[in-house]
XYZ file of C-alpha atoms in Angstrom:
726
model
C 0.000 0.000 0.000
C 1.416 3.392 -0.997
C 2.160 5.768 1.939
C 1.334 9.393 1.286
C 3.496 11.852 3.230
C 2.683 15.168 4.805
C 3.754 17.953 2.479
C 3.363 21.729 2.387
C 0.076 23.038 1.097
C -0.141 24.381 -2.408
C 1.019 23.019 -5.749
C 3.738 20.363 -5.599
C 7.236 21.591 -6.419
C 8.595 20.897 -9.831
C 11.022 18.019 -10.137
C 14.617 19.162 -10.061
C 16.229 19.527 -13.430
C 19.463 17.653 -14.134
C 21.490 20.839 -13.826
C 20.138 21.670 -10.368
C 20.494 18.068 -9.231
C 24.143 17.935 -10.288
C 24.736 21.391 -8.851
C 23.933 20.146 -5.358
C 26.146 17.071 -5.748
C 29.091 18.284 -7.801
C 29.738 21.586 -6.005
C 30.386 20.023 -2.564
C 32.632 17.389 -4.150
C 34.593 19.990 -6.100
C 34.901 22.217 -3.037
C 36.080 19.313 -0.883
C 38.573 18.174 -3.534
C 39.937 21.714 -3.826
C 40.393 22.156 -0.079
C 42.006 18.729 0.318
C 44.320 19.445 -2.625
C 45.519 22.804 -1.341
C 46.043 21.385 2.127
C 48.072 18.523 0.664
C 50.202 20.862 -1.459
C 50.744 23.297 1.384
C 51.421 20.501 3.827
C 54.088 18.968 1.644
C 55.743 22.282 0.890
C 55.732 23.249 4.569
C 56.600 19.917 6.128
C 59.393 20.095 8.637
C 61.053 23.246 7.291
C 59.819 25.909 9.687
C 60.949 24.019 12.752
C 64.316 23.148 11.234
C 65.455 26.629 10.327
C 65.674 28.069 13.812
C 67.929 26.575 16.476
C 69.686 23.899 14.418
C 73.293 24.365 13.466
C 75.163 22.814 10.592
C 76.549 19.290 10.821
C 79.873 19.156 12.628
C 82.230 16.288 13.220
C 85.059 14.394 11.659
C 85.303 12.687 8.342
C 84.050 9.138 8.409
C 85.417 6.101 6.704
C 85.196 6.064 2.938
C 85.482 9.825 2.394
C 88.313 10.426 -0.095
C 91.347 12.367 1.090
C 90.882 14.750 -1.869
C 87.625 15.878 -0.272
C 88.814 15.990 3.332
C 91.950 17.983 2.509
C 90.570 19.819 -0.523
C 88.564 22.978 -0.988
C 84.966 23.654 0.012
C 83.581 23.209 -3.522
C 83.412 19.563 -4.583
C 82.570 17.887 -7.877
C 81.884 14.331 -6.701
C 80.922 13.109 -10.167
C 84.555 12.403 -11.023
C 86.852 9.658 -9.803
C 88.759 10.866 -7.942
C 86.553 13.812 -6.879
C 87.640 17.317 -7.730
C 87.693 20.117 -5.201
C 88.131 23.872 -5.558
C 89.326 26.643 -3.243
C 88.887 30.384 -3.311
C 92.055 32.190 -4.487
C 93.889 34.449 -2.054
C 92.087 37.618 -1.017
C 88.851 36.312 -2.574
C 85.647 36.040 -0.554
C 82.552 34.131 -1.641
C 79.453 35.192 0.300
C 76.803 32.450 0.356
C 73.310 32.663 1.833
C 71.093 29.739 2.806
C 67.398 29.008 3.345
C 65.848 31.827 1.298
C 64.308 33.590 -0.346
C 62.531 35.438 2.435
C 60.154 38.321 1.647
C 61.602 40.452 4.462
C 65.316 39.698 4.640
C 66.353 38.628 1.134
C 65.558 42.058 -0.390
C 67.520 43.761 2.403
C 70.525 41.502 1.901
C 70.353 42.034 -1.866
C 70.118 45.802 -1.417
C 73.331 45.865 0.651
C 75.193 43.714 -1.881
C 73.916 45.688 -4.872
C 74.797 48.977 -3.241
C 78.382 47.838 -2.794
C 78.624 46.123 -6.176
C 79.085 42.656 -4.652
C 77.696 39.391 -6.061
C 76.536 36.624 -3.736
C 75.486 33.021 -4.106
C 72.001 32.258 -2.766
C 71.093 28.650 -1.984
C 67.314 28.670 -2.133
C 64.797 26.082 -1.015
C 62.116 24.986 -3.438
C 59.401 25.745 -0.939
C 60.443 29.358 -0.483
C 61.072 29.743 -4.203
C 57.566 28.556 -5.048
C 56.066 30.889 -2.471
C 58.148 33.934 -3.428
C 59.095 33.532 -7.102
C 59.582 37.258 -7.663
C 62.462 37.347 -5.169
C 64.395 34.734 -7.152
C 63.841 36.693 -10.364
C 65.139 39.836 -8.644
C 68.286 38.022 -7.509
C 69.002 36.753 -11.010
C 68.378 40.189 -12.551
C 70.928 41.637 -10.113
C 73.510 39.087 -11.314
C 73.569 36.937 -8.190
C 74.052 33.203 -8.430
C 71.342 30.697 -7.500
C 71.980 27.303 -5.951
C 69.747 24.476 -4.768
C 69.215 23.921 -1.038
C 66.612 21.121 -1.467
C 62.879 21.631 -1.400
C 61.896 21.282 2.262
C 65.308 21.441 3.981
C 65.652 17.854 5.273
C 68.880 16.191 6.383
C 69.649 14.279 3.185
C 71.807 11.775 5.051
C 68.610 10.433 6.634
C 66.607 10.288 3.371
C 66.176 7.506 0.841
C 67.442 7.883 -2.700
C 63.909 8.424 -4.005
C 63.244 11.093 -1.393
C 66.485 12.901 -2.320
C 65.600 12.807 -6.014
C 62.133 14.149 -5.235
C 63.593 17.023 -3.192
C 65.871 18.006 -6.068
C 63.245 17.570 -8.778
C 60.698 19.720 -6.976
C 63.272 22.430 -6.350
C 64.257 22.495 -10.018
C 60.556 22.648 -10.904
C 60.143 25.648 -8.619
C 63.180 27.383 -10.153
C 61.860 26.759 -13.657
C 58.467 28.168 -12.763
C 59.817 31.128 -10.813
C 62.721 32.280 -13.007
C 62.947 29.911 -15.977
C 66.278 28.441 -14.864
C 67.826 25.222 -13.616
C 70.829 25.106 -11.307
C 73.587 22.493 -11.078
C 74.895 23.960 -7.811
C 73.700 22.407 -4.554
C 74.330 22.714 -0.845
C 73.267 19.912 1.472
C 71.359 21.114 4.572
C 73.197 20.629 7.858
C 76.554 20.013 6.133
C 78.721 23.116 6.352
C 82.310 21.968 5.782
C 83.667 19.194 3.607
C 85.681 17.972 6.566
C 82.441 17.282 8.447
C 81.285 14.673 5.938
C 80.763 11.191 7.280
C 79.995 7.940 5.489
C 76.227 8.491 4.961
C 76.578 12.119 3.922
C 79.410 11.261 1.527
C 77.151 8.657 -0.073
C 74.605 11.405 -0.631
C 77.339 13.668 -2.039
C 78.385 10.953 -4.509
C 74.744 10.503 -5.517
C 74.412 14.231 -6.170
C 77.685 14.306 -8.087
C 76.523 11.476 -10.348
C 73.477 13.591 -11.192
C 75.721 16.436 -12.340
C 75.590 18.634 -9.270
C 78.515 20.601 -7.886
C 78.475 20.634 -4.079
C 79.249 23.826 -2.201
C 80.518 23.608 1.374
C 82.122 26.486 3.319
C 85.370 27.510 4.924
C 83.823 29.715 7.594
C 80.449 29.285 9.291
C 79.290 32.541 10.910
C 76.535 30.732 12.855
C 74.400 33.803 12.313
C 71.296 31.658 12.802
C 72.054 31.791 16.560
C 72.047 35.640 16.434
C 75.335 36.236 18.305
C 75.344 39.939 17.337
C 76.245 41.833 14.157
C 79.847 42.396 15.211
C 80.387 38.712 16.029
C 78.922 37.711 12.649
C 81.193 40.154 10.786
C 84.248 38.923 12.694
C 83.358 35.286 11.974
C 83.130 36.086 8.249
C 86.531 37.832 8.093
C 89.222 35.589 6.508
C 91.503 33.981 9.061
C 94.443 34.084 8.596
C 94.286 37.439 6.791
C 94.626 37.266 3.029
C 93.258 33.741 2.713
C 90.494 33.055 0.189
C 87.307 31.866 1.873
C 83.717 30.722 1.312
C 81.451 32.212 4.006
C 78.123 30.833 5.202
C 75.319 33.298 6.075
C 71.522 33.083 6.085
C 68.895 35.308 4.482
C 65.882 33.416 5.855
C 64.759 31.232 8.730
C 64.083 33.909 11.317
C 65.132 37.434 12.248
C 68.162 38.229 10.072
C 68.562 41.874 11.056
C 71.949 41.104 12.610
C 73.114 39.502 9.362
C 72.123 42.603 7.398
C 73.963 44.895 9.820
C 76.994 42.596 9.716
C 77.112 42.886 5.916
C 77.006 46.672 6.193
C 80.236 46.428 8.234
C 81.887 43.416 6.574
C 81.763 44.337 2.893
C 83.343 47.843 3.181
C 85.961 46.490 5.608
C 87.039 43.674 3.277
C 87.074 45.962 0.254
C 89.268 48.406 2.140
C 91.654 45.534 2.927
C 91.983 44.640 -0.747
C 89.635 41.651 -0.936
C 87.513 40.877 -3.989
C 84.183 39.123 -4.029
C 83.291 36.194 -6.287
C 80.620 33.543 -6.835
C 80.976 29.776 -6.496
C 80.883 29.421 -10.291
C 84.104 31.453 -10.554
C 85.873 28.994 -8.246
C 84.906 26.136 -10.558
C 86.088 28.125 -13.567
C 82.742 28.644 -15.314
C 80.690 31.747 -15.853
C 77.520 30.343 -14.295
C 76.193 27.113 -12.832
C 72.641 27.922 -13.910
C 71.120 27.508 -17.350
C 67.764 28.205 -18.942
C 64.908 25.725 -18.546
C 63.084 24.397 -21.606
C 59.593 25.487 -22.574
C 57.930 22.358 -21.178
C 59.841 22.678 -17.914
C 58.850 26.337 -17.632
C 55.168 25.502 -18.073
C 55.346 22.638 -15.590
C 57.157 24.888 -13.180
C 54.579 27.640 -13.640
C 51.775 25.205 -12.798
C 53.702 24.012 -9.758
C 54.477 27.525 -8.496
C 50.873 28.574 -9.088
C 49.611 25.572 -7.128
C 51.918 26.376 -4.225
C 50.941 30.054 -4.301
C 47.221 29.278 -4.397
C 47.559 26.684 -1.657
C 49.537 29.039 0.552
C 46.986 31.828 0.123
C 44.077 29.455 0.645
C 45.574 27.952 3.772
C 46.163 31.443 5.147
C 42.491 32.254 4.539
C 41.463 28.937 6.088
C 43.615 29.776 9.091
C 41.766 33.055 9.564
C 38.432 31.289 9.154
C 39.557 28.692 11.683
C 40.163 31.459 14.195
C 36.714 32.841 13.399
C 34.934 29.513 13.822
C 36.992 28.711 16.904
C 35.940 32.003 18.426
C 32.319 31.381 17.465
C 32.306 27.873 18.931
C 33.935 29.044 22.139
C 31.695 32.126 22.304
C 28.591 30.018 21.757
C 29.607 27.616 24.527
C 30.328 30.440 26.954
C 27.100 32.230 26.040
C 24.984 29.086 26.336
C 26.523 28.023 29.635
C 26.217 31.475 31.154
C 22.655 32.081 30.044
C 21.531 28.517 30.794
C 22.896 28.851 34.325
C 21.077 32.148 34.769
C 17.905 30.641 33.300
C 18.039 27.774 35.806
C 18.581 30.167 38.740
C 15.660 32.353 37.688
C 13.425 29.307 37.276
C 14.333 28.200 40.794
C 13.738 31.649 42.310
C 10.495 32.347 40.409
C 8.560 29.077 40.060
C 5.376 30.942 39.166
C 4.968 31.083 35.384
C 3.329 34.485 35.163
C 1.505 37.319 36.907
C -1.975 35.970 36.187
C -3.903 33.097 37.786
C -2.646 29.548 37.131
C -3.988 27.798 34.039
C -6.245 25.053 35.346
C -8.957 24.883 32.701
C -9.025 22.249 29.971
C -6.984 22.665 26.831
C -7.220 21.192 23.368
C -4.566 18.859 21.976
C -4.207 18.599 18.181
C -2.454 15.554 16.709
C -1.871 15.646 12.924
C -1.417 12.125 11.549
C -0.629 10.696 8.155
C 0.003 6.941 8.000
C 0.962 6.750 11.680
C -0.779 3.486 12.590
C 2.354 2.212 14.357
C 2.581 5.243 16.646
C -0.895 6.643 17.132
C -1.965 4.269 19.906
C 0.984 4.964 22.184
C 0.672 8.719 21.576
C -3.052 8.898 22.374
C -2.742 6.732 25.488
C -0.040 9.044 26.851
C -2.285 12.062 26.240
C -5.254 10.386 27.876
C -3.105 9.824 30.978
C -2.396 13.558 31.367
C -2.909 15.069 34.822
C -4.411 18.172 33.150
C -7.881 18.090 31.541
C -7.640 17.813 27.757
C -9.704 17.286 24.683
C -7.840 15.458 21.919
C -8.410 16.192 18.230
C -6.766 13.745 15.828
C -6.650 15.070 12.269
C -6.093 12.193 9.868
C -4.423 13.796 6.841
C -5.449 11.338 4.156
C -3.896 8.224 5.690
C -4.292 4.984 3.774
C -2.929 2.615 6.441
C -5.890 2.720 8.827
C -4.553 5.379 11.192
C -7.994 6.946 11.754
C -9.624 3.574 12.366
C -6.889 2.648 14.843
C -7.391 5.910 16.740
C -11.166 5.379 16.963
C -10.752 1.734 17.955
C -8.893 2.759 21.116
C -12.155 4.080 22.536
C -10.411 6.701 24.633
C -12.653 9.382 26.193
C -12.378 12.914 24.872
C -10.805 11.852 21.532
C -12.253 13.193 18.279
C -10.982 11.915 14.924
C -11.326 14.244 11.943
C -10.691 12.786 8.478
C -9.423 15.111 5.740
C -7.825 14.693 2.315
C -4.019 14.796 2.241
C -3.255 18.536 2.212
C -0.135 18.707 4.352
C 0.772 19.077 7.998
C 0.115 22.821 8.203
C -3.397 22.379 6.832
C -4.030 19.467 9.203
C -2.973 21.550 12.205
C -5.136 24.476 11.089
C -8.094 22.110 10.800
C -7.462 20.858 14.314
C -7.229 24.393 15.705
C -10.564 25.299 14.100
C -12.170 22.227 15.705
C -10.624 22.957 19.113
C -12.995 23.986 21.904
C -10.507 25.817 24.115
C -8.363 28.945 23.945
C -5.078 27.106 24.468
C -4.049 24.454 21.945
C -1.259 21.936 22.413
C 0.312 20.508 19.254
C 2.464 17.403 18.938
C 3.581 14.960 16.288
C 1.872 11.599 16.074
C 5.106 9.788 16.942
C 5.554 11.682 20.229
C 4.752 10.440 23.724
C 3.900 12.849 26.557
C 4.537 12.329 30.240
C 1.466 12.758 32.503
C 2.640 16.222 33.593
C 3.700 17.461 30.157
C 0.484 19.280 29.216
C 0.217 20.911 32.647
C 3.833 22.072 32.537
C 3.458 23.241 28.961
C 0.514 25.559 29.641
C 1.820 27.049 32.905
C 3.515 30.050 31.174
C 0.129 31.112 29.741
C -0.624 32.601 33.135
C 1.209 35.563 31.624
C -1.233 37.129 29.128
C 1.632 38.315 26.910
C 2.697 34.738 26.164
C 1.452 33.463 22.823
C 3.289 30.132 22.688
C 5.490 27.797 24.705
C 8.125 25.328 23.557
C 8.443 22.050 25.407
C 11.483 19.910 26.113
C 11.711 17.367 23.289
C 13.824 14.311 23.986
C 14.800 11.312 21.893
C 12.598 8.372 22.821
C 14.479 5.676 20.897
C 18.022 5.993 22.281
C 19.166 2.458 21.580
C 22.102 2.117 19.212
C 24.871 4.568 18.446
C 22.739 6.756 16.187
C 20.113 7.091 18.904
C 22.750 8.093 21.469
C 24.207 10.703 19.141
C 20.796 12.267 18.563
C 20.046 12.124 22.294
C 23.240 14.116 22.962
C 22.332 16.564 20.217
C 18.810 17.143 21.535
C 19.888 17.706 25.135
C 23.070 19.655 24.426
C 22.091 21.542 21.306
C 18.366 22.076 21.046
C 17.347 22.310 24.687
C 20.404 24.229 25.909
C 19.851 26.639 23.024
C 16.228 27.112 24.009
C 17.220 28.191 27.508
C 19.461 30.839 25.970
C 16.775 32.016 23.536
C 14.157 32.044 26.293
C 16.256 34.370 28.426
C 16.876 36.644 25.416
C 13.152 36.619 24.471
C 13.857 35.470 20.917
C 12.897 31.777 20.734
C 13.149 30.893 17.019
C 11.255 27.584 17.044
C 8.481 25.934 18.993
C 9.151 22.300 18.059
C 6.428 20.406 16.305
C 6.935 17.558 18.763
C 5.802 19.556 21.794
C 4.371 23.066 21.795
C 1.361 25.028 23.000
C -0.298 28.108 21.513
C -2.906 30.689 22.383
C -5.560 30.502 19.671
C -5.849 34.302 19.515
C -2.101 34.517 18.932
C -2.343 31.930 16.162
C -5.009 33.939 14.397
C -3.005 37.166 14.678
C 0.069 35.366 13.283
C -1.929 34.103 10.306
C -2.239 30.466 11.488
C 0.131 27.829 10.159
C 1.482 28.305 6.663
C 2.708 25.885 4.020
C 5.157 28.455 2.646
C 8.140 26.672 4.169
C 9.184 23.142 5.089
C 9.674 24.242 8.711
C 6.126 25.285 9.549
C 6.949 25.314 13.272
C 9.817 27.799 12.815
C 7.758 29.870 10.389
C 4.881 30.082 12.866
C 7.135 30.949 15.815
C 8.739 33.809 13.909
C 5.307 35.044 12.853
C 4.217 35.068 16.509
C 7.199 37.232 17.446
C 6.388 39.649 14.647
C 2.793 39.793 15.877
C 4.108 40.981 19.266
C 3.689 37.793 21.307
C 6.179 36.330 23.778
C 7.367 32.756 23.220
C 8.597 30.892 26.299
C 10.420 27.649 27.033
C 8.871 25.143 29.463
C 11.849 22.919 30.270
C 9.832 20.590 32.524
C 7.276 19.833 29.789
C 9.017 16.684 28.552
C 8.011 14.830 25.416
C 9.737 11.841 23.863
C 9.781 11.694 20.107
C 10.922 9.065 17.649
C 14.226 10.050 16.052
C 15.371 8.687 12.669
C 16.698 5.145 12.934
C 19.090 5.226 9.973
C 21.568 7.680 8.496
C 19.421 7.915 5.360
C 16.356 8.875 7.374
C 18.409 11.271 9.488
C 19.814 12.917 6.359
C 16.312 13.464 4.951
C 14.983 14.901 8.211
C 17.870 17.319 8.812
C 17.987 18.296 5.155
C 14.358 19.375 5.451
C 14.935 21.124 8.790
C 17.940 23.060 7.538
C 16.281 24.098 4.312
C 13.026 25.007 6.064
C 14.858 27.105 8.647
C 16.552 29.071 5.881
C 13.195 29.564 4.179
C 11.614 30.832 7.394
C 14.512 33.185 8.202
C 14.355 34.654 4.705
C 10.574 34.984 4.854
C 10.768 36.948 8.119
C 13.915 38.960 7.307
C 11.965 42.223 7.522
C 11.856 41.758 11.304
C 15.384 43.184 11.276
C 13.990 46.672 10.693
C 10.704 46.424 12.566
C 9.992 47.973 15.942
C 8.944 46.639 19.316
C 9.050 42.935 20.094
C 9.292 42.059 16.403
C 12.392 44.212 16.046
C 13.963 42.677 19.146
C 13.490 39.239 17.668
C 14.763 40.418 14.282
C 17.909 42.075 15.609
C 18.748 39.429 18.224
C 17.102 36.166 17.269
C 17.716 36.177 13.512
C 21.449 37.049 13.785
C 21.931 34.376 16.464
C 20.131 31.890 14.251
C 22.244 32.829 11.224
C 25.534 32.752 13.130
C 25.046 29.676 15.310
C 22.819 27.493 13.145
C 24.097 28.311 9.664
C 27.454 30.116 9.614
C 29.182 28.235 12.445
C 28.165 24.757 11.211
C 29.259 25.700 7.681
C 32.712 26.728 8.924
C 33.049 24.016 11.569
C 34.421 21.387 9.110
C 37.607 23.460 9.054
C 38.326 22.217 12.578
C 38.324 18.628 11.370
C 40.119 19.275 8.081
C 42.910 21.249 9.712
C 43.133 18.661 12.469
C 43.878 16.008 9.841
C 46.297 18.442 8.188
C 48.103 18.965 11.486
C 48.278 15.232 12.201
C 49.753 14.481 8.775
C 52.012 17.475 8.203
C 52.433 19.279 11.503
C 53.032 18.587 15.138
C 50.747 15.609 15.695
C 50.900 15.801 19.490
C 50.049 19.513 19.570
C 47.288 19.050 17.008
C 45.753 16.200 18.967
C 45.968 18.261 22.148
C 44.137 21.173 20.469
C 41.422 18.861 19.140
C 40.999 17.318 22.578
C 40.724 20.844 23.988
C 37.821 21.616 21.662
C 36.248 18.282 22.587
C 36.700 19.056 26.283
C 34.869 22.374 25.913
C 31.997 20.619 24.178
C 32.076 17.898 26.802
C 31.676 20.476 29.570
C 28.683 21.989 27.755
C 27.150 18.554 27.230
C 27.665 17.491 30.847
C 26.081 20.685 32.152
C 23.152 20.344 29.745
C 22.601 16.740 30.850
C 22.728 17.841 34.478
C 20.135 20.555 33.874
C 17.874 18.049 32.136
C 18.302 15.463 34.885
C 19.765 12.995 32.415
C 22.416 10.398 33.355
C 25.867 11.134 31.946
C 26.515 7.618 30.672
C 25.634 8.333 27.005
C 28.355 11.004 26.855
C 30.969 8.323 26.226
C 29.730 8.469 22.625
C 30.534 12.196 22.309
C 34.071 11.790 20.831
C 32.786 9.361 18.206
C 29.903 11.721 17.481
C 32.410 14.451 16.614
C 34.180 12.167 14.148
C 31.189 10.607 12.355
C 27.846 12.208 13.157
C 29.062 15.784 12.899
C 30.365 15.181 9.379
C 26.890 14.091 8.271
C 25.401 17.272 9.707
C 28.014 19.341 7.827
C 27.119 17.727 4.521
C 23.403 18.123 5.171
C 23.767 21.855 5.805
C 26.007 22.354 2.769
C 23.507 20.583 0.532
C 20.620 22.579 2.020
C 22.470 25.846 1.325
C 23.179 24.782 -2.249
C 19.537 23.799 -2.685
C 18.502 27.268 -1.537
C 21.013 28.909 -3.893
C 19.834 26.814 -6.826
C 16.255 28.014 -6.329
C 14.821 24.490 -6.107
C 11.976 23.995 -3.634
C 12.644 20.808 -1.688
C 9.584 18.526 -1.459
C 8.303 17.212 1.861
C 10.042 13.987 2.863
C 8.269 11.833 5.440
C 10.216 9.528 7.745
C 9.317 5.886 8.261
C 8.093 5.295 11.799
C 8.725 2.205 13.905
C 6.779 3.145 17.029
C 9.771 2.328 19.252
C 9.678 5.292 21.643
C 10.569 4.102 25.149
C 9.016 5.877 28.141
C 11.201 5.692 31.271
C 9.666 4.754 34.618
C 8.191 7.524 36.730
C 10.457 9.373 39.064
C 12.927 10.856 36.602
C 12.868 14.449 35.645
C 14.680 17.696 35.295
C 16.430 19.484 38.047
C 14.498 22.435 39.320
C 17.610 24.554 39.311
C 21.377 24.344 39.360
């Protein structure tokens, strides 16, 4: 038998065209692929380099076994591709200034300016990572006549790398040079290996490997250790040839930290050496060639351009993502602090002022409207719970075109005070309006047909109507089918998210939603708000906002507990939350004019709508950054620090959840599932919200999607309940 779902009133929405359907599927996939790609590119180009530059000196020690005597006793420039290797020294009164770890956007231009001003050429050993991120600096160095050498891509200790890893480091650096300046370089300096005499067996094996690939290795005679920032004078003294008149290759740095001392040392060193009759040369001159760089081919230039562009885009994107991460982190923390603070105040006020309003208590009978469409599995349990209420009620069941015998099942119960109204299938909003029109009393309670009330729920729900300014009250909806992991996750979400939020909104007088599962309304307020509308898929949110704009207060009755049936599968959950998210956006857009209205409507518009947009749309949309950048940090960064930060965020949420459970009088046992919820369940909610936003942007009106009921709501034994105050 075909099951007809509730749907909004009015003509059915047109079926989505192929373009709109693919828009909602392809865009999230493309966006995810882009973010993952830029994180991967940035992670690889950043891996390990930032931490290595500062605080690590060059390799020192004695030559190990297997290092030829020609290298140990020879000059600092080595061509290991020959047998025996060839080495080269700087001639007397010749100084070769070399700079490692650049280019740096701050210090490389300052170093170059000093050298250019004094007419001195230097040799800059650049990393591929920095080259790809700052290609213009490499072009400026080449235009000024300076020599470019390779200092690997990410600055690892090559003696600890495999042959494939070494080849990859060199290939990526050459790709970056081709893309940045259209050149290749056959000059290389191994990180953490300053002098040829410091080579050991493993590092000499690397040197031989580089020599076989055609690279000339540049070591140094004098290491200034400027990375340790000993002072400009100490750096200049360490770079001065010793003994005087000797030719020397000097190691300096133009990146990796604050290099202001290096710049000041050059201002002193270069004029001093020139005055003493020294000349300055490049490493290529020591080898006897004009340059150790040559032009890259057209294909290599294009490949390099693509590579440099990818690194540039990834770096910029990651910087933006970092800013957004700070934003979402602040929002998450701010939301937690705001909710905890206001929820605590709400509980204290409820304890101090148990009376719901200034008027007499509501003791007269009220009407209860139950819209039902194919709810034969649930209707019996729902109606029995209502009949057991400790407050007088009349019950109006509106059968919205069911074809599974729901109306017959309701009548067969024979419960007193129950009226069954049969109507064609016109949607939930129309069914509720029909029930309101048939109601005999001024206060109407509404609930879904899969919801079970406690005996005191109706009484607690109508207590706030003692205040004549109250037009509606929202009850405390709880998950009634908590078995299984999915049920626990939704239970945590209801208690921590929905109900803790409602305490905050209640205190701020801007409740955005009276849930369809448990709510009560003043009939006069409903009429002034225009009754329920089928304009949106979230008729409860739409109605609540309309009540605010009509000038009515909406309160939260935390002790009015109802247990509703939550989706039992991820597919059903997706459909429900997709509809909720889309309907909420529809309702917020429909009532956007409240932002500029006066009185209570304006208060709701300028407080409630922004809170709704920030905490229910913007924050969840940005929240995936926390998880993506956590994975990024685990793979490419400091895994321990990243894990600690993630656990910190989890701890904050755990505190909020524990306090919410305490306020609701719920046992804390289900909170063991909270960490797993963050890993799995939260991702589903992200995707649902993204798809709902794309659906709204595409202009497609989402049809009503009814969930399959199982009638498995479990009512706990009497005696449990919320705390009266904390």
